[in-house]
PDB file of C-alpha atoms in Angstrom:
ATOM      1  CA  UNK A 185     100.894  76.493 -38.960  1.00  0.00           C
ATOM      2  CA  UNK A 186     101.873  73.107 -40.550  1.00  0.00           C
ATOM      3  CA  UNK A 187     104.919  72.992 -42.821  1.00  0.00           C
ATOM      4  CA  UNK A 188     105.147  70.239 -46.007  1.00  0.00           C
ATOM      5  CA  UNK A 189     104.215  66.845 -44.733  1.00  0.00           C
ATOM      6  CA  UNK A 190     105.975  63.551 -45.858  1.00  0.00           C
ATOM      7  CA  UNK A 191     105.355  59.874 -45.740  1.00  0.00           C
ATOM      8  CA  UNK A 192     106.280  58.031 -44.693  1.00  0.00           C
ATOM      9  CA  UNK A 193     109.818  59.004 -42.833  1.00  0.00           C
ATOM     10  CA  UNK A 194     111.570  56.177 -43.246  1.00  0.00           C
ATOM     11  CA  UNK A 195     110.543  52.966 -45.682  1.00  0.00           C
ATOM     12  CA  UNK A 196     113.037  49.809 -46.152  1.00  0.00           C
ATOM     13  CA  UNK A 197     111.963  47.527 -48.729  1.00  0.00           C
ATOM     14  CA  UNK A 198     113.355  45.172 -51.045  1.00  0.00           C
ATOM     15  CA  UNK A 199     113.946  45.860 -54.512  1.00  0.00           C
ATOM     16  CA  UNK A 200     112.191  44.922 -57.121  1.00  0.00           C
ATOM     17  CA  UNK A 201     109.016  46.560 -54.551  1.00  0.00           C
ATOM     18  CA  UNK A 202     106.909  49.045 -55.727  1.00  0.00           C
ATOM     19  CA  UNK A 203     107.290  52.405 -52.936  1.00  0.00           C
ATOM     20  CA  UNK A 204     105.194  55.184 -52.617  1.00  0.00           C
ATOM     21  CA  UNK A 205     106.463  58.681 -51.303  1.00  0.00           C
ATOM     22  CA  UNK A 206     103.949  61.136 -50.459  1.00  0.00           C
ATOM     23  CA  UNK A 207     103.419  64.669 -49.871  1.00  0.00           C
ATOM     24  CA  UNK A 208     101.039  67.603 -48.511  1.00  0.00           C
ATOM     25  CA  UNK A 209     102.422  70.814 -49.141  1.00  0.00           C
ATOM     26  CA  UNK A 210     101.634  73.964 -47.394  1.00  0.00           C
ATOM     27  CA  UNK A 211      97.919  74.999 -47.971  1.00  0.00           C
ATOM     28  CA  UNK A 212      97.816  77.712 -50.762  1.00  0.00           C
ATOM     29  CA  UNK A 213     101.001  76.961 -52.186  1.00  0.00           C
ATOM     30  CA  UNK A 214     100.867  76.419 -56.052  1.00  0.00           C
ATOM     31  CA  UNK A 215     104.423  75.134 -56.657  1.00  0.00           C
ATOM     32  CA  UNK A 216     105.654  71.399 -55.574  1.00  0.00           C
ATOM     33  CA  UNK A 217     109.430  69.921 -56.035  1.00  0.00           C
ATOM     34  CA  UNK A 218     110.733  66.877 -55.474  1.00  0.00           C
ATOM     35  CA  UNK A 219     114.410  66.161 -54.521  1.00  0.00           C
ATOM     36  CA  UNK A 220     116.754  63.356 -53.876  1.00  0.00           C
ATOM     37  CA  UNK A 221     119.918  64.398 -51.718  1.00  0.00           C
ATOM     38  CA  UNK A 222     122.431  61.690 -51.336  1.00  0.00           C
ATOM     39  CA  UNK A 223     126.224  61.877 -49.933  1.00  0.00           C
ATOM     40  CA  UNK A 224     127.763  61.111 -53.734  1.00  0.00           C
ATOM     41  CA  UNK A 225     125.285  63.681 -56.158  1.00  0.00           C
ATOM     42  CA  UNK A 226     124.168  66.047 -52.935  1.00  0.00           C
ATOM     43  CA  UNK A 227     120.802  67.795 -54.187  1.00  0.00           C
ATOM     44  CA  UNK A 228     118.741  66.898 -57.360  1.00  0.00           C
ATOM     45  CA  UNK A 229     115.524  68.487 -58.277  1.00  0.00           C
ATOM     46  CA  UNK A 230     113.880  65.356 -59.601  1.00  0.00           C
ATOM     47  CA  UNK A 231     110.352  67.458 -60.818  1.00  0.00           C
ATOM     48  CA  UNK A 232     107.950  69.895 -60.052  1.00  0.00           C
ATOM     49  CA  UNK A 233     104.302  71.161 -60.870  1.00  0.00           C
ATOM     50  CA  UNK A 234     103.051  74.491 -61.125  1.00  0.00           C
ATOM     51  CA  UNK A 235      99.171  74.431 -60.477  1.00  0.00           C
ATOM     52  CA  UNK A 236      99.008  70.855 -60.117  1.00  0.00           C
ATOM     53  CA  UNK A 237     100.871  70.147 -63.877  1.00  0.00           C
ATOM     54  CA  UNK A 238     104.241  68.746 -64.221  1.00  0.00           C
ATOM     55  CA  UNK A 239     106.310  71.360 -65.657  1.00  0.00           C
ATOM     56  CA  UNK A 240     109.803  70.056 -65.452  1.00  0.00           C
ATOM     57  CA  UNK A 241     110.787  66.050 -64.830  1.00  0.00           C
ATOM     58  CA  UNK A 242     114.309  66.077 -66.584  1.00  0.00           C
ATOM     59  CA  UNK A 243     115.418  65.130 -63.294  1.00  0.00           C
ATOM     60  CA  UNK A 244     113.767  62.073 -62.877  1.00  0.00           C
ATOM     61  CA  UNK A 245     116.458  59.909 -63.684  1.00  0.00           C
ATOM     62  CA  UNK A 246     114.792  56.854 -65.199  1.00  0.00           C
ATOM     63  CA  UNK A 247     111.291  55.495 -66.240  1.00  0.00           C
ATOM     64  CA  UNK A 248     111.289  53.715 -63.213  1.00  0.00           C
ATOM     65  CA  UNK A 249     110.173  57.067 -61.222  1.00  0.00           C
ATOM     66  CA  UNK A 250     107.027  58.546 -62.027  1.00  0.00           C
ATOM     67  CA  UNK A 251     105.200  61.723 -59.970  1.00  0.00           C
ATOM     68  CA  UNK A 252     101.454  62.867 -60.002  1.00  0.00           C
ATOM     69  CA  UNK A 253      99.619  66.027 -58.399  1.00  0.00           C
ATOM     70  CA  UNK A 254      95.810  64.721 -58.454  1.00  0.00           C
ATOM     71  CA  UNK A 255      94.792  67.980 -56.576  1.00  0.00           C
ATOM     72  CA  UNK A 256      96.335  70.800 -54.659  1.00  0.00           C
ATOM     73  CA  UNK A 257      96.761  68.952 -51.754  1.00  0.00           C
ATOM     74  CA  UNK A 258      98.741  66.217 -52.443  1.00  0.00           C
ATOM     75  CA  UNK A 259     101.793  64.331 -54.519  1.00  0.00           C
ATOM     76  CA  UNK A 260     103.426  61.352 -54.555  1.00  0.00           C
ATOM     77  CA  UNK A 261     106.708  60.029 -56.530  1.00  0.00           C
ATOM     78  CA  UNK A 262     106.433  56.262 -57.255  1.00  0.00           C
ATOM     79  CA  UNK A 263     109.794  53.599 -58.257  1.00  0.00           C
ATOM     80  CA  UNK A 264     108.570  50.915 -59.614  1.00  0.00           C
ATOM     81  CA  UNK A 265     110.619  48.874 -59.654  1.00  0.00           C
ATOM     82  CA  UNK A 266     112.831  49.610 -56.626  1.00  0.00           C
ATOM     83  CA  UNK A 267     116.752  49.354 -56.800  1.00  0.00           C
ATOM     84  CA  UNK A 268     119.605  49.535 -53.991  1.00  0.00           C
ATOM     85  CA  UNK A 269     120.859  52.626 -55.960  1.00  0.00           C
ATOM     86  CA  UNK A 270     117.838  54.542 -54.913  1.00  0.00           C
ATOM     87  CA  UNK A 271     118.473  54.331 -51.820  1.00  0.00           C
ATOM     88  CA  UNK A 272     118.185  58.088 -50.634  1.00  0.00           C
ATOM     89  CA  UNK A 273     116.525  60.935 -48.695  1.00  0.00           C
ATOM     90  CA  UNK A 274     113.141  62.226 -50.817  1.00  0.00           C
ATOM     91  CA  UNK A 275     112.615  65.712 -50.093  1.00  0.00           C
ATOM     92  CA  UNK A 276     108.989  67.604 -50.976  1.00  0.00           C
ATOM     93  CA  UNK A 277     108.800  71.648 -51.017  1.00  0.00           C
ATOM     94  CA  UNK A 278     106.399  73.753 -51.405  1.00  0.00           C
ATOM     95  CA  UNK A 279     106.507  77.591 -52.670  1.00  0.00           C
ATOM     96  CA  UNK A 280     103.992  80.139 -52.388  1.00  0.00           C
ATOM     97  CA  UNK A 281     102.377  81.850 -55.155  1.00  0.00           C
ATOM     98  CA  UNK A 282     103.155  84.848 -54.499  1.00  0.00           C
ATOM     99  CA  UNK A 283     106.047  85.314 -56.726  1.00  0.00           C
ATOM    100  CA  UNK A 284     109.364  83.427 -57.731  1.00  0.00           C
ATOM    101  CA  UNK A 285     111.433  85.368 -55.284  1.00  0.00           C
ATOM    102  CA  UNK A 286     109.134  83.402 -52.268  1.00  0.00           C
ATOM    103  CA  UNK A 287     111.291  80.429 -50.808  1.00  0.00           C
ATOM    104  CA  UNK A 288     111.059  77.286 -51.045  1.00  0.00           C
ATOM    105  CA  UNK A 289     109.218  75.129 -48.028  1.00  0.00           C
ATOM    106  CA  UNK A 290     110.993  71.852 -47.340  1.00  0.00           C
ATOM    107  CA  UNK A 291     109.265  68.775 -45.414  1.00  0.00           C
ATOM    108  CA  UNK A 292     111.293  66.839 -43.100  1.00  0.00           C
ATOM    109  CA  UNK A 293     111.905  63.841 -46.036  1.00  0.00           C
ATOM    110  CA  UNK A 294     111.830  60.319 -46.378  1.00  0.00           C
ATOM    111  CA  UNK A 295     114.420  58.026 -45.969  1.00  0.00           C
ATOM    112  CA  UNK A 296     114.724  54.905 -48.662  1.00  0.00           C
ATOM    113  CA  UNK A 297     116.576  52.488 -48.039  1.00  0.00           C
ATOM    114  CA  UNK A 298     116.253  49.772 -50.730  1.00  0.00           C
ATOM    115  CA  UNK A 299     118.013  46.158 -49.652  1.00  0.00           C
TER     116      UNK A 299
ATOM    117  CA  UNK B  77     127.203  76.543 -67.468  1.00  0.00           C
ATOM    118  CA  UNK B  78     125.538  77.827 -64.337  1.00  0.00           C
ATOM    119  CA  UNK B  79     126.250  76.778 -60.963  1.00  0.00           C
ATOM    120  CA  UNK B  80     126.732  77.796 -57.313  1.00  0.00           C
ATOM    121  CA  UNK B  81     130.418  77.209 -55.484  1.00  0.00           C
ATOM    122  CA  UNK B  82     130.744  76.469 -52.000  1.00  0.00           C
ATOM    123  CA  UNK B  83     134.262  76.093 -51.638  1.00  0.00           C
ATOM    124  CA  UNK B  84     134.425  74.876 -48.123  1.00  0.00           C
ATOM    125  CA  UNK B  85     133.351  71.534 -47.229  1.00  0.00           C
ATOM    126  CA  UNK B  86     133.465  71.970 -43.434  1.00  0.00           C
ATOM    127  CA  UNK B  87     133.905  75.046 -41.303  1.00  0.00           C
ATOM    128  CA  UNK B  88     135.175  75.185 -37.866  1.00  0.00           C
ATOM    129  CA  UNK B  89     134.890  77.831 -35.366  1.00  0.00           C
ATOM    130  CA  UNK B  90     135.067  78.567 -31.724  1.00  0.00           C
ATOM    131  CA  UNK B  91     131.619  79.321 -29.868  1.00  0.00           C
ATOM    132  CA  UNK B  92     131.556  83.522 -29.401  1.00  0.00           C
ATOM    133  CA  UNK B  93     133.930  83.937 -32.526  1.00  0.00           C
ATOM    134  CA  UNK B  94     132.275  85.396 -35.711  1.00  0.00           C
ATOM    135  CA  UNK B  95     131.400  82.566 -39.105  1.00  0.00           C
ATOM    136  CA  UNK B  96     131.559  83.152 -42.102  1.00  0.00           C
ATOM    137  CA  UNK B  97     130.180  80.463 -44.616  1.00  0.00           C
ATOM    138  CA  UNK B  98     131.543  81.707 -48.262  1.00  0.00           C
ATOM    139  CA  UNK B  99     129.127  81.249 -51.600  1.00  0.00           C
ATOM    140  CA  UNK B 100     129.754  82.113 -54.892  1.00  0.00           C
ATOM    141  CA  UNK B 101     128.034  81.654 -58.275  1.00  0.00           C
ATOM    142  CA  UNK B 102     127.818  81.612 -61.879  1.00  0.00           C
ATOM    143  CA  UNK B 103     124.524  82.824 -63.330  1.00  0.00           C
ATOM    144  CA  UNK B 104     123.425  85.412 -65.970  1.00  0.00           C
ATOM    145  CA  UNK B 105     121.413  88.150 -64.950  1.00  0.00           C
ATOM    146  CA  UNK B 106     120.385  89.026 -61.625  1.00  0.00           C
ATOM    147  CA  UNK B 107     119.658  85.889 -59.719  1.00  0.00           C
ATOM    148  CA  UNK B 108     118.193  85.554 -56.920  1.00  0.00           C
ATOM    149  CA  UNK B 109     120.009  84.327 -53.858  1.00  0.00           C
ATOM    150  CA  UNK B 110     118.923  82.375 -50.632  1.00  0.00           C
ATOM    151  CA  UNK B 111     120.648  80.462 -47.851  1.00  0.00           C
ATOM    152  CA  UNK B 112     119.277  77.745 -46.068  1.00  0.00           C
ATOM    153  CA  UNK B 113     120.397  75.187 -43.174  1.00  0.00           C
ATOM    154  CA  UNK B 114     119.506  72.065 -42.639  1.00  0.00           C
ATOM    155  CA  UNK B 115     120.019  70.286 -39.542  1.00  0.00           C
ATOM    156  CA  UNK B 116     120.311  66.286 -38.348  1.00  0.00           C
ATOM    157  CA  UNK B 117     117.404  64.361 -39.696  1.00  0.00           C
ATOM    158  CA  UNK B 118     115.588  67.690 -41.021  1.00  0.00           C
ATOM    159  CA  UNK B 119     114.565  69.125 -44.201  1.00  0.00           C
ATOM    160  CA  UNK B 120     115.986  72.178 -45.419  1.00  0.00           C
ATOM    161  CA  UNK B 121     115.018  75.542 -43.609  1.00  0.00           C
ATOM    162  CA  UNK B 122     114.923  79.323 -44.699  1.00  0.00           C
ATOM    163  CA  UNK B 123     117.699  81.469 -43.785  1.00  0.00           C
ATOM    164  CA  UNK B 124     117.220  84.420 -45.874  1.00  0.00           C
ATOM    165  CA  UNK B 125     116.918  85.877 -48.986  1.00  0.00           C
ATOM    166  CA  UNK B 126     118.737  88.546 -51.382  1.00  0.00           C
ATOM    167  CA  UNK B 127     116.083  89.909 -54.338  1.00  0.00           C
ATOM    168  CA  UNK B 128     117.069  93.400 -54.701  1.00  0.00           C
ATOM    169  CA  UNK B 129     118.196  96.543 -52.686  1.00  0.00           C
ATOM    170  CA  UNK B 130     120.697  96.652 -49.791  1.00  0.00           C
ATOM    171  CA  UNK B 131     124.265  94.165 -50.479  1.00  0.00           C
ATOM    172  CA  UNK B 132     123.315  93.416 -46.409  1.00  0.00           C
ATOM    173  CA  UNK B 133     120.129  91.402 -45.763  1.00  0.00           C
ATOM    174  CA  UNK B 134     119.486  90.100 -42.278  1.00  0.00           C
ATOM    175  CA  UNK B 135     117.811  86.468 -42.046  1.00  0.00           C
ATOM    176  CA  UNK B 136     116.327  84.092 -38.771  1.00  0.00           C
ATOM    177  CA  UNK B 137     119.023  83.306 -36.025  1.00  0.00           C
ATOM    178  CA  UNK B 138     121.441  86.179 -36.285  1.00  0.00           C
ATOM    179  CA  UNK B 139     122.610  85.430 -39.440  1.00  0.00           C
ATOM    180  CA  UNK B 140     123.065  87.873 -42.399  1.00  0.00           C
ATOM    181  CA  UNK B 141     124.526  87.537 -45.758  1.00  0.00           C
ATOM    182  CA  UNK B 142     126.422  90.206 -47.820  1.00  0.00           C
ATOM    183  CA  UNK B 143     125.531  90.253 -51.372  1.00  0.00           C
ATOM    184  CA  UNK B 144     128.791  91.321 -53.832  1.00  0.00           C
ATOM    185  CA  UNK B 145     127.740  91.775 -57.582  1.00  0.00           C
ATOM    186  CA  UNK B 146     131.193  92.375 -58.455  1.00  0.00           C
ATOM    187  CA  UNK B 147     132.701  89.417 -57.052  1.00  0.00           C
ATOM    188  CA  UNK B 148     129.291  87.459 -57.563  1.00  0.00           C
ATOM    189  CA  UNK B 149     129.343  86.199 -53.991  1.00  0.00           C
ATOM    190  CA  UNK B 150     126.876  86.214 -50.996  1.00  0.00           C
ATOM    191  CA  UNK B 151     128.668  84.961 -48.049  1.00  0.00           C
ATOM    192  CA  UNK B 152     126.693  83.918 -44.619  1.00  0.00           C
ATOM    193  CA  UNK B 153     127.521  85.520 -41.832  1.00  0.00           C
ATOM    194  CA  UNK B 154     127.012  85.779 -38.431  1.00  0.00           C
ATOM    195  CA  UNK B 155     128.999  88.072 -35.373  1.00  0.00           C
ATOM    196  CA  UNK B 156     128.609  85.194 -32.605  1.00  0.00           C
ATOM    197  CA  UNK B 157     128.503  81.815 -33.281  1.00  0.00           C
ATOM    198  CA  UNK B 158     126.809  79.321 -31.314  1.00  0.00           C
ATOM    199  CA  UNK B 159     127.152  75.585 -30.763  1.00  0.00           C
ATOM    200  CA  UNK B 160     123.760  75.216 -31.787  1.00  0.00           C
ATOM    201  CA  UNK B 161     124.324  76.678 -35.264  1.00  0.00           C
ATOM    202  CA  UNK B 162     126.503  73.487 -35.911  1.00  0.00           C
ATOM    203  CA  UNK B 163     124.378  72.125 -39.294  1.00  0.00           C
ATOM    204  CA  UNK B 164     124.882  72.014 -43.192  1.00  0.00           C
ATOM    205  CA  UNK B 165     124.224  75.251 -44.754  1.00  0.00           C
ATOM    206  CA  UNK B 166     123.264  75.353 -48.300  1.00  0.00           C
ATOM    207  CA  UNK B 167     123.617  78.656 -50.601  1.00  0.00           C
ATOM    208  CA  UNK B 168     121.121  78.047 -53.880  1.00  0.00           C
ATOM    209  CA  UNK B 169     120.705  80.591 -56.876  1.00  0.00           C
ATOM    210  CA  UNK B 170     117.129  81.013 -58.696  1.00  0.00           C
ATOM    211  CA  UNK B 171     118.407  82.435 -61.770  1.00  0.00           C
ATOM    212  CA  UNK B 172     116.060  85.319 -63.675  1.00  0.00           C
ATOM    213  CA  UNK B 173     115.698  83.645 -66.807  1.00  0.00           C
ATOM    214  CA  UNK B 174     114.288  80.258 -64.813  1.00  0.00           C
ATOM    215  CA  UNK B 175     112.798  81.643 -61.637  1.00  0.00           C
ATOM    216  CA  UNK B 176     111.323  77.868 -60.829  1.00  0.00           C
ATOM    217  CA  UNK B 177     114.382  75.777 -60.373  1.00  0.00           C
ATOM    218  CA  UNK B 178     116.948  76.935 -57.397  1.00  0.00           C
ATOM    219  CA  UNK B 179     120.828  76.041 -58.245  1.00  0.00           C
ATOM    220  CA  UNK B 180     121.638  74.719 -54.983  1.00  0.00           C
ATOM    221  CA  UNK B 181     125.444  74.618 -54.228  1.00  0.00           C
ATOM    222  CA  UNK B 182     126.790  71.665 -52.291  1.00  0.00           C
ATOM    223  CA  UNK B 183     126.307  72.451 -48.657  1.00  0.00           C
ATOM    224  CA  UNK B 184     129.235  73.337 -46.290  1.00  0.00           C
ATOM    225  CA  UNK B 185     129.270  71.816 -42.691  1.00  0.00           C
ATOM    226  CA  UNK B 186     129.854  74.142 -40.080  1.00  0.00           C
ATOM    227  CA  UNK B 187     131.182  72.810 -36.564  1.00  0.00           C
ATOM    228  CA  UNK B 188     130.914  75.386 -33.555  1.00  0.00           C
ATOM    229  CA  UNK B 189     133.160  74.359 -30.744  1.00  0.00           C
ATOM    230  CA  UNK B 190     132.386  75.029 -27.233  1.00  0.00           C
TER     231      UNK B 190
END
């Protein structure tokens, strides 16, 4: 049974670069999240979609971040432009719909480093 | 404001000996509670889960948490520990009135010893 899937696991790139995080949740799951965890702010729920639609992104700490659900299947969370400050570990999660009270699904993250 | 307090960074204890990883929060109405663990390199996983009914729920691994409405906390537990449960563990809060976002608190290591 495959968990959330994320790519890639690690990306170093320079800033200024465009990057790309992606993520397959667990088939029939109709809720997504992003998070950022770093040493300094820990855990921050950056967005997430309900049924494919962005329902909360007051996380998403600048204009430079951006997130889209084309289908069921599949998200990604673009920075554009890169910084050394986001430089962090991008968790995706999935949740079932089955009700609230169903847990959360993490995938194994990516790690950005920006030089 | 509502929020989740681990108040241990880092616990320590002796393989064998019984842990105890303390959680408490600060949410209106009757949240929901979960504890997860993540380990080296790993995304978070799914310990277990209070919704409603017994103060004792039993998770994956031998743990179990106690849920206290009086003192609001839901402490992780576990009669034996083992070097292998050495990893962050994370208590989080979905609170009734927003049953989308979890209130994670801020992790707590735990170190078994042989």
């Amino acid at each position: 049974d495959a968990g959330v899937i994320q790519s890639p696991r690690h990306e170093v790139t320079e800033m200024g670069q465009e990057v790309t995080l992606r993520c397959k949740p667990i088939s029939g799951h109709n809720s997504l999240f992003w998070y950022r965890q770093t040493m300094m702010r820990g855990l921050e729920l950056l967005i997430y979609f309900n049924n494919n639609v962005p329902i909360d992104d007051s996380g998403m700490p600048e204009d430079r971040f951006s997130a889209k659900m084309p289908n069921a299947s599949f998200s990604t969370l673009k920075i554009q432009p890169s910084e050394p400050r986001d430089s962090a570990v991008y968790f995706c999660a999935s949740r079932s719909s089955d009700g609230s009270n169903q847990p959360q699904h993490f995938g194994d993250g990516t790690r950005l480093s920006i030089l | 404001a509502q929020s989740v307090a681990q108040p241990e960074d880092q616990v320590n204890v002796a393989e064998g000996n019984p842990l105890t990883v303390k959680c408490t929060y600060s949410v209106s109405g009757n949240p929901y509670l979960f504890w997860y663990v993540q380990y080296p390199n790993r995304g978070l996983q799914f310990l277990l889960k209070y919704i409603t009914g017994d103060n004792l729920v039993k998770g994956s691994y031998g743990f179990e948490a106690e849920f206290n409405k009086s003192q609001t906390s839901f402490h992780l537990k576990k009669p034996s520990a083992l070097v292998s449960d050495s990893a962050l563990y994370f208590c989080a809060v979905l609170p009734s009135y927003n049953t989308d976002k979890l209130i994670f608190g801020t992790g707590t290591r735990l170190q078994v010893f042989p």
